[in-house]
mmCIF file of C-alpha atoms in Angstrom:
data_model
loop_
_atom_site.group_PDB
_atom_site.id
_atom_site.type_symbol
_atom_site.label_atom_id
_atom_site.label_comp_id
_atom_site.label_asym_id
_atom_site.label_seq_id
_atom_site.Cartn_x
_atom_site.Cartn_y
_atom_site.Cartn_z
ATOM 1 C CA MET F 68 -66.161 -8.237 18.735
ATOM 2 C CA ILE F 69 -63.546 -10.900 19.435
ATOM 3 C CA LYS F 70 -61.361 -11.966 16.529
ATOM 4 C CA ILE F 71 -61.245 -15.730 16.258
ATOM 5 C CA ASP F 72 -58.619 -17.540 14.169
ATOM 6 C CA LEU F 73 -58.740 -21.137 12.989
ATOM 7 C CA VAL F 74 -55.434 -23.007 12.604
ATOM 8 C CA THR F 75 -55.988 -26.091 10.464
ATOM 9 C CA GLY F 76 -53.769 -28.739 8.921
ATOM 10 C CA PHE F 77 -53.854 -32.491 8.591
ATOM 11 C CA LEU F 78 -52.548 -34.796 11.300
ATOM 12 C CA GLY F 79 -48.912 -34.134 12.196
ATOM 13 C CA SER F 80 -48.504 -31.035 10.024
ATOM 14 C CA GLY F 81 -47.141 -28.869 12.842
ATOM 15 C CA LYS F 82 -50.161 -26.863 14.026
ATOM 16 C CA THR F 83 -49.199 -26.883 17.715
ATOM 17 C CA THR F 84 -45.617 -25.797 17.029
ATOM 18 C CA PHE F 85 -46.939 -22.915 14.926
ATOM 19 C CA ILE F 86 -49.482 -21.888 17.560
ATOM 20 C CA LYS F 87 -46.837 -21.652 20.293
ATOM 21 C CA LYS F 88 -45.008 -18.998 18.274
ATOM 22 C CA TYR F 89 -48.163 -17.310 16.970
ATOM 23 C CA VAL F 90 -49.679 -16.903 20.430
ATOM 24 C CA ARG F 91 -46.367 -15.694 21.867
ATOM 25 C CA TYR F 92 -46.462 -12.885 19.283
ATOM 26 C CA PHE F 93 -49.791 -11.633 20.694
ATOM 27 C CA ILE F 94 -48.748 -12.079 24.325
ATOM 28 C CA ASP F 95 -45.641 -9.977 23.685
ATOM 29 C CA LYS F 96 -47.976 -7.237 22.408
ATOM 30 C CA GLY F 97 -49.869 -7.343 25.715
ATOM 31 C CA GLN F 98 -53.000 -8.997 24.319
ATOM 32 C CA LYS F 99 -55.040 -11.563 26.204
ATOM 33 C CA ILE F 100 -55.407 -14.756 24.200
ATOM 34 C CA GLY F 101 -57.671 -17.764 24.574
ATOM 35 C CA ILE F 102 -56.668 -21.045 22.940
ATOM 36 C CA LEU F 103 -59.329 -23.666 22.240
ATOM 37 C CA GLU F 104 -57.794 -27.096 21.708
ATOM 38 C CA ASN F 105 -59.583 -30.035 20.116
ATOM 39 C CA ASP F 106 -57.374 -33.096 19.910
ATOM 40 C CA TYR F 107 -58.547 -36.376 18.377
ATOM 41 C CA GLY F 108 -59.177 -38.575 21.396
ATOM 42 C CA ALA F 109 -59.944 -38.109 25.072
ATOM 43 C CA ILE F 110 -56.389 -37.232 26.160
ATOM 44 C CA ASN F 111 -55.029 -33.987 24.754
ATOM 45 C CA ILE F 112 -51.277 -34.227 24.214
ATOM 46 C CA ASP F 113 -51.130 -30.822 22.529
ATOM 47 C CA LEU F 114 -52.671 -29.205 25.614
ATOM 48 C CA MET F 115 -49.635 -30.332 27.602
ATOM 49 C CA LEU F 116 -47.251 -28.951 24.974
ATOM 50 C CA LEU F 117 -48.869 -25.507 25.102
ATOM 51 C CA GLY F 118 -48.849 -25.384 28.887
ATOM 52 C CA ASP F 119 -45.896 -23.001 29.132
ATOM 53 C CA LEU F 120 -48.023 -20.266 27.507
ATOM 54 C CA ILE F 121 -50.530 -20.260 30.368
ATOM 55 C CA GLY F 122 -50.451 -17.094 32.435
ATOM 56 C CA ASP F 123 -52.279 -13.812 32.984
ATOM 57 C CA ASN F 124 -52.434 -13.186 29.225
ATOM 58 C CA CYS F 125 -53.188 -16.699 27.976
ATOM 59 C CA GLU F 126 -55.642 -19.412 28.934
ATOM 60 C CA ILE F 127 -56.278 -22.773 27.293
ATOM 61 C CA GLU F 128 -59.565 -24.647 27.011
ATOM 62 C CA MET F 129 -60.145 -28.110 25.608
ATOM 63 C CA ILE F 130 -62.845 -29.957 23.700
ATOM 64 C CA ILE F 131 -62.764 -33.734 23.833
ATOM 65 C CA GLY F 132 -62.509 -35.010 20.263
ATOM 66 C CA GLY F 133 -64.200 -37.937 18.603
ATOM 67 C CA GLY F 134 -67.858 -38.859 19.024
ATOM 68 C CA ASP F 135 -70.682 -38.025 16.644
ATOM 69 C CA PRO F 136 -70.638 -34.677 14.766
ATOM 70 C CA GLU F 137 -73.632 -33.184 16.597
ATOM 71 C CA THR F 138 -72.146 -33.896 20.024
ATOM 72 C CA HIS F 139 -68.850 -32.368 18.945
ATOM 73 C CA LYS F 140 -70.584 -29.272 17.580
ATOM 74 C CA ARG F 141 -72.517 -28.831 20.830
ATOM 75 C CA ARG F 142 -69.307 -29.033 22.881
ATOM 76 C CA PHE F 143 -67.605 -26.566 20.526
ATOM 77 C CA ARG F 144 -70.490 -24.100 20.818
ATOM 78 C CA THR F 145 -70.651 -24.351 24.621
ATOM 79 C CA LYS F 146 -66.920 -23.637 24.956
ATOM 80 C CA LEU F 147 -67.090 -20.623 22.654
ATOM 81 C CA ILE F 148 -69.996 -19.169 24.633
ATOM 82 C CA ALA F 149 -68.026 -19.516 27.875
ATOM 83 C CA MET F 150 -64.866 -18.055 26.335
ATOM 84 C CA ALA F 151 -66.757 -15.008 25.050
ATOM 85 C CA MET F 152 -67.190 -13.906 28.687
ATOM 86 C CA SER F 153 -63.462 -14.069 29.525
ATOM 87 C CA GLY F 154 -62.243 -10.767 28.099
ATOM 88 C CA TYR F 155 -60.007 -12.152 25.364
ATOM 89 C CA ASP F 156 -58.643 -9.917 22.630
ATOM 90 C CA ARG F 157 -58.364 -12.914 20.345
ATOM 91 C CA VAL F 158 -59.251 -16.604 20.372
ATOM 92 C CA ILE F 159 -57.161 -19.202 18.523
ATOM 93 C CA VAL F 160 -58.878 -22.492 17.672
ATOM 94 C CA GLU F 161 -56.788 -25.578 16.957
ATOM 95 C CA PRO F 162 -59.036 -28.428 15.830
ATOM 96 C CA SER F 163 -57.919 -31.959 15.198
ATOM 97 C CA GLY F 164 -56.449 -32.616 11.764
ATOM 98 C CA ILE F 165 -59.624 -34.619 11.160
ATOM 99 C CA PHE F 166 -61.788 -31.528 10.774
ATOM 100 C CA GLU F 167 -63.754 -29.707 8.081
ATOM 101 C CA PRO F 168 -63.806 -25.884 8.546
ATOM 102 C CA GLU F 169 -67.462 -25.674 7.510
ATOM 103 C CA GLU F 170 -68.351 -26.485 11.135
ATOM 104 C CA PHE F 171 -66.374 -23.442 12.333
ATOM 105 C CA PHE F 172 -68.148 -21.030 9.988
ATOM 106 C CA ASP F 173 -71.576 -22.534 10.699
ATOM 107 C CA LEU F 174 -71.132 -21.925 14.425
ATOM 108 C CA LEU F 175 -70.021 -18.319 13.982
ATOM 109 C CA HIS F 176 -73.284 -17.564 12.172
ATOM 110 C CA GLU F 177 -75.411 -18.921 15.027
ATOM 111 C CA GLU F 178 -76.855 -16.833 17.828
ATOM 112 C CA PRO F 179 -75.437 -15.687 20.212
ATOM 113 C CA LEU F 180 -71.959 -16.370 18.789
ATOM 114 C CA ASP F 181 -72.578 -14.101 15.812
ATOM 115 C CA SER F 182 -72.842 -11.154 18.210
ATOM 116 C CA TRP F 183 -69.568 -11.905 20.003
ATOM 117 C CA TYR F 184 -67.123 -13.285 17.446
ATOM 118 C CA GLU F 185 -65.723 -12.122 14.138
ATOM 119 C CA ALA F 186 -63.929 -14.613 11.895
ATOM 120 C CA GLY F 187 -60.266 -13.658 11.646
ATOM 121 C CA SER F 188 -57.630 -15.657 9.809
ATOM 122 C CA VAL F 189 -57.936 -19.241 8.675
ATOM 123 C CA ILE F 190 -54.390 -20.567 8.646
ATOM 124 C CA THR F 191 -53.610 -23.954 7.107
ATOM 125 C CA ILE F 192 -50.326 -25.703 7.889
ATOM 126 C CA VAL F 193 -49.231 -28.089 5.125
ATOM 127 C CA ASP F 194 -46.559 -30.734 5.678
ATOM 128 C CA VAL F 195 -44.894 -30.652 2.256
ATOM 129 C CA SER F 196 -43.273 -34.068 2.699
ATOM 130 C CA PHE F 197 -46.715 -35.651 2.038
ATOM 131 C CA GLU F 198 -47.673 -39.270 2.095
ATOM 132 C CA THR F 199 -47.992 -40.607 -1.441
ATOM 133 C CA ASP F 200 -50.955 -42.743 -0.442
ATOM 134 C CA MET F 201 -53.300 -40.435 1.457
ATOM 135 C CA SER F 202 -56.781 -41.930 1.493
ATOM 136 C CA GLU F 203 -59.633 -40.248 -0.353
ATOM 137 C CA SER F 204 -61.099 -39.103 2.979
ATOM 138 C CA SER F 205 -57.793 -37.583 4.097
ATOM 139 C CA ARG F 206 -57.300 -35.740 0.803
ATOM 140 C CA TYR F 207 -60.846 -34.414 1.063
ATOM 141 C CA LEU F 208 -60.309 -33.054 4.577
ATOM 142 C CA LEU F 209 -57.048 -31.330 3.630
ATOM 143 C CA ALA F 210 -58.676 -29.879 0.504
ATOM 144 C CA THR F 211 -61.539 -28.372 2.542
ATOM 145 C CA GLN F 212 -58.987 -26.787 4.881
ATOM 146 C CA LEU F 213 -57.117 -25.296 1.916
ATOM 147 C CA ALA F 214 -60.340 -24.027 0.342
ATOM 148 C CA SER F 215 -60.974 -21.479 3.104
ATOM 149 C CA ALA F 216 -57.389 -20.614 4.107
ATOM 150 C CA GLY F 217 -56.358 -16.972 4.061
ATOM 151 C CA ALA F 218 -52.770 -17.994 4.816
ATOM 152 C CA ILE F 219 -51.089 -21.284 3.893
ATOM 153 C CA ILE F 220 -47.798 -22.134 5.613
ATOM 154 C CA PHE F 221 -45.500 -24.930 4.490
ATOM 155 C CA SER F 222 -43.843 -27.042 7.167
ATOM 156 C CA ARG F 223 -40.838 -29.377 6.764
ATOM 157 C CA GLN F 224 -39.574 -27.544 3.691
ATOM 158 C CA GLU F 225 -36.299 -29.425 3.954
ATOM 159 C CA ASN F 226 -38.173 -32.453 2.619
ATOM 160 C CA PHE F 227 -40.381 -31.348 -0.311
ATOM 161 C CA LYS F 228 -42.192 -34.334 -1.773
ATOM 162 C CA TYR F 229 -43.031 -32.430 -4.946
ATOM 163 C CA LYS F 230 -39.613 -30.819 -5.492
ATOM 164 C CA ASP F 231 -40.393 -27.202 -4.565
ATOM 165 C CA VAL F 232 -43.066 -24.613 -3.815
ATOM 166 C CA GLU F 233 -44.368 -24.583 -7.387
ATOM 167 C CA GLY F 234 -44.668 -28.370 -7.572
ATOM 168 C CA THR F 235 -46.399 -28.486 -4.186
ATOM 169 C CA ILE F 236 -48.908 -25.813 -5.220
ATOM 170 C CA THR F 237 -49.741 -27.856 -8.324
ATOM 171 C CA TYR F 238 -50.416 -30.890 -6.140
ATOM 172 C CA LEU F 239 -52.574 -28.911 -3.690
ATOM 173 C CA ASN F 240 -54.609 -27.490 -6.561
ATOM 174 C CA SER F 241 -55.238 -31.036 -7.791
ATOM 175 C CA MET F 242 -56.839 -31.722 -4.391
ATOM 176 C CA LEU F 243 -59.087 -28.696 -4.831
ATOM 177 C CA GLU F 244 -60.053 -29.983 -8.274
ATOM 178 C CA GLU F 245 -61.056 -33.307 -6.713
ATOM 179 C CA ILE F 246 -63.678 -31.576 -4.548
ATOM 180 C CA LYS F 247 -64.789 -29.366 -7.478
ATOM 181 C CA CYS F 248 -63.607 -26.199 -5.763
ATOM 182 C CA LYS F 249 -62.940 -23.264 -8.099
ATOM 183 C CA ARG F 250 -60.253 -21.774 -5.879
ATOM 184 C CA ARG F 251 -56.689 -22.124 -7.116
ATOM 185 C CA ILE F 252 -53.785 -21.516 -4.775
ATOM 186 C CA LYS F 253 -51.217 -18.993 -5.965
ATOM 187 C CA PRO F 254 -47.641 -18.433 -4.756
ATOM 188 C CA GLU F 255 -48.704 -15.256 -2.929
ATOM 189 C CA ASP F 256 -51.094 -17.350 -0.783
ATOM 190 C CA ILE F 257 -48.083 -19.096 0.793
ATOM 191 C CA ALA F 258 -46.890 -17.214 3.874
ATOM 192 C CA PRO F 259 -43.068 -17.077 4.134
ATOM 193 C CA SER F 260 -41.630 -19.378 6.792
ATOM 194 C CA THR F 261 -38.401 -21.207 7.481
ATOM 195 C CA GLY F 262 -37.384 -23.969 9.876
ATOM 196 C CA ARG F 263 -39.910 -24.515 12.651
ATOM 197 C CA PHE F 264 -41.962 -21.460 11.606
ATOM 198 C CA ASP F 265 -39.064 -19.074 11.982
ATOM 199 C CA ASN F 266 -39.191 -15.803 10.066
ATOM 200 C CA CYS F 267 -43.016 -15.792 9.943
ATOM 201 C CA ASN F 268 -44.647 -12.383 9.565
ATOM 202 C CA PHE F 269 -47.293 -12.909 12.246
ATOM 203 C CA ASN F 270 -48.717 -9.434 11.705
ATOM 204 C CA GLU F 271 -49.562 -10.282 8.089
ATOM 205 C CA ILE F 272 -50.759 -13.773 8.971
ATOM 206 C CA SER F 273 -53.107 -12.421 11.653
ATOM 207 C CA GLY F 274 -54.684 -10.171 9.019
ATOM 208 C CA ALA F 275 -54.817 -12.736 6.217
ATOM 209 C CA GLY F 276 -58.543 -13.377 6.675
ATOM 210 C CA HIS F 277 -60.227 -16.303 4.989
ATOM 211 C CA VAL F 278 -61.663 -17.326 1.635
ATOM 212 C CA ILE F 279 -65.323 -17.972 0.923
ATOM 213 C CA THR F 280 -65.693 -20.602 -1.777
ATOM 214 C CA ASP F 281 -67.892 -23.547 -2.696
ATOM 215 C CA TYR F 282 -66.920 -27.163 -3.126
ATOM 216 C CA GLU F 283 -68.632 -30.523 -3.496
ATOM 217 C CA LYS F 284 -69.597 -31.683 -0.034
ATOM 218 C CA LYS F 285 -68.829 -35.272 0.924
ATOM 219 C CA PHE F 286 -70.008 -36.930 4.092
ATOM 220 C CA ILE F 287 -66.867 -38.379 5.571
ATOM 221 C CA GLU F 288 -67.381 -41.199 8.030
ATOM 222 C CA LEU F 289 -65.301 -39.926 10.939
ATOM 223 C CA LYS F 290 -65.779 -43.308 12.580
ATOM 224 C CA ASP F 291 -63.365 -44.641 9.954
ATOM 225 C CA TYR F 292 -60.673 -42.761 11.873
ATOM 226 C CA SER F 293 -59.796 -44.044 15.308
ATOM 227 C CA SER F 294 -57.218 -43.617 18.036
ATOM 228 C CA ILE F 295 -55.483 -46.128 20.263
ATOM 229 C CA PHE F 296 -54.063 -45.101 23.628
ATOM 230 C CA VAL F 297 -50.903 -46.931 24.609
ATOM 231 C CA MET F 298 -49.921 -46.688 28.265
ATOM 232 C CA GLY F 299 -47.213 -48.598 30.100
ATOM 233 C CA SER F 300 -45.052 -49.182 27.043
ATOM 234 C CA ARG F 301 -41.625 -50.580 27.863
ATOM 235 C CA ILE F 302 -40.191 -49.577 24.508
ATOM 236 C CA THR F 303 -36.935 -47.625 24.329
ATOM 237 C CA LYS F 304 -36.470 -44.506 22.232
ATOM 238 C CA ASP F 305 -34.288 -46.326 19.696
ATOM 239 C CA ASN F 306 -36.655 -49.279 19.383
ATOM 240 C CA LEU F 307 -39.642 -46.972 19.040
ATOM 241 C CA GLU F 308 -38.054 -45.292 16.045
ATOM 242 C CA LYS F 309 -37.327 -48.675 14.440
ATOM 243 C CA ASN F 310 -40.720 -50.247 15.216
ATOM 244 C CA ALA F 311 -42.683 -47.144 14.185
ATOM 245 C CA LYS F 312 -41.289 -47.440 10.665
ATOM 246 C CA ILE F 313 -42.619 -51.000 10.545
ATOM 247 C CA ILE F 314 -46.036 -49.897 11.814
ATOM 248 C CA PHE F 315 -46.338 -47.134 9.220
ATOM 249 C CA GLU F 316 -45.418 -49.441 6.350
ATOM 250 C CA ASP F 317 -47.513 -52.550 7.049
ATOM 251 C CA TYR F 318 -51.147 -51.582 6.428
ATOM 252 C CA LYS F 319 -52.303 -55.190 6.381
ATOM 253 C CA LYS F 320 -51.052 -55.951 9.880
ATOM 254 C CA PHE F 321 -51.564 -52.628 11.655
ATOM 255 C CA GLY F 322 -54.084 -50.670 9.582
ATOM 256 C CA LYS F 323 -53.246 -47.294 8.049
ATOM 257 C CA VAL F 324 -51.431 -45.475 10.829
ATOM 258 C CA ILE F 325 -51.269 -41.736 10.112
ATOM 259 C CA ARG F 326 -49.664 -40.383 13.275
ATOM 260 C CA ILE F 327 -48.055 -41.524 16.524
ATOM 261 C CA LYS F 328 -47.594 -38.884 19.208
ATOM 262 C CA GLY F 329 -47.159 -38.624 22.934
ATOM 263 C CA PHE F 330 -44.390 -39.229 25.443
ATOM 264 C CA ILE F 331 -42.149 -42.047 26.552
ATOM 265 C CA LYS F 332 -39.966 -42.190 29.636
ATOM 266 C CA GLU F 333 -36.521 -43.696 29.430
ATOM 267 C CA VAL F 334 -34.775 -43.923 32.809
ATOM 268 C CA ASP F 335 -35.393 -40.436 34.243
ATOM 269 C CA LYS F 336 -35.843 -38.640 30.904
ATOM 270 C CA TYR F 337 -39.026 -37.863 29.012
ATOM 271 C CA TYR F 338 -39.149 -37.670 25.226
ATOM 272 C CA PHE F 339 -41.891 -36.040 23.185
ATOM 273 C CA ILE F 340 -42.828 -38.237 20.238
ATOM 274 C CA ASN F 341 -44.281 -36.858 16.987
ATOM 275 C CA MET F 342 -44.252 -39.284 14.081
ATOM 276 C CA THR F 343 -45.782 -39.558 10.644
ATOM 277 C CA LYS F 344 -44.748 -41.892 7.868
ATOM 278 C CA ASN F 345 -42.222 -39.417 6.465
ATOM 279 C CA ASN F 346 -41.126 -37.632 9.644
ATOM 280 C CA ILE F 347 -39.972 -38.960 12.994
ATOM 281 C CA GLU F 348 -39.244 -36.529 15.828
ATOM 282 C CA LEU F 349 -38.069 -37.581 19.293
ATOM 283 C CA ASN F 350 -37.138 -34.624 21.484
ATOM 284 C CA ARG F 351 -36.165 -34.278 25.130
ATOM 285 C CA ILE F 352 -38.805 -32.556 27.233
ATOM 286 C CA ASP F 353 -38.767 -31.517 30.884
ATOM 287 C CA LYS F 354 -41.961 -33.319 31.848
ATOM 288 C CA GLY F 355 -44.431 -35.588 30.182
ATOM 289 C CA GLN F 356 -46.864 -38.427 30.680
ATOM 290 C CA ASP F 357 -46.399 -42.099 29.959
ATOM 291 C CA ILE F 358 -48.687 -42.304 26.948
ATOM 292 C CA LEU F 359 -48.616 -42.727 23.198
ATOM 293 C CA ILE F 360 -51.570 -42.089 20.920
ATOM 294 C CA VAL F 361 -51.814 -43.850 17.567
ATOM 295 C CA ILE F 362 -54.245 -42.274 15.070
ATOM 296 C CA GLY F 363 -55.299 -43.736 11.752
ATOM 297 C CA GLU F 364 -57.787 -45.695 9.721
ATOM 298 C CA GLY F 365 -58.780 -49.328 10.307
ATOM 299 C CA LEU F 366 -56.315 -49.787 13.154
ATOM 300 C CA ASP F 367 -55.489 -53.188 14.644
ATOM 301 C CA GLU F 368 -55.091 -52.449 18.354
ATOM 302 C CA LYS F 369 -53.650 -55.820 19.356
ATOM 303 C CA ASN F 370 -50.851 -55.826 16.788
ATOM 304 C CA ILE F 371 -49.986 -52.162 17.364
ATOM 305 C CA LYS F 372 -49.664 -52.628 21.125
ATOM 306 C CA GLU F 373 -47.521 -55.702 20.662
ATOM 307 C CA GLU F 374 -45.176 -53.780 18.338
ATOM 308 C CA LEU F 375 -44.975 -50.961 20.898
ATOM 309 C CA ASP F 376 -44.025 -53.441 23.638
ATOM 310 C CA VAL F 377 -47.102 -53.202 25.868
#
């Protein structure tokens, strides 16, 4: 059977950065890996970022995010059926941050997928800088991802919101309490990692498995989350950094923006953009596409585009 791992984490936590290093570990061992990407929105930025992994030992497939849950589940199932015929040693699934792992486990128990796939590790990436005002829906989604995680990896440890590992674990357990989940995270559940997932023991992570536990199910209205595609922006890198801070702060004018990602071109240089309220990254990249994606709740498209100089 094919091992299939799920890499979860809320929007902007660092899932794609982790996957690049995790998949490289398997490729270096001579294994053939399939990556299934599900970004939130019709244009998959993360697919472009993983492109340098593509080769004889790695292929990437994509599911278009958004839409109603049943349509998404059907697309997910169809892709997994096709990938089962491709001779992979392992499949790595990266869903959108707006995702509840229950869907993953439900699919693996359906025919014919139950004959082809075996659930491997559920890995949850947690940005420990945290927003102090995550919505109830966002806390719920992160809590469901933590509930089933065999390995939990902290990102951005240079900027702990809750002081240290112990304080962060206490906060995460409060999220599990909110959904009436009996699981409690312990320090040994946190996989060692430094920097941008340096010093990870990928052998242990790949064997971490997952946790089966119950929690109080809530029906999150995914339509409350939306994405805005910004193309043709004339904004400079410096102005983007300044204006993004304004966008993240002013909920009344722009809605609750959770993440801005994509690329901008300045003269003949491309920059990859990855922004949350507490973290702003602008990095040179060899090639890109003139697009920004803004993801959040109750977004005001007109005001956002004006602030991004469209």
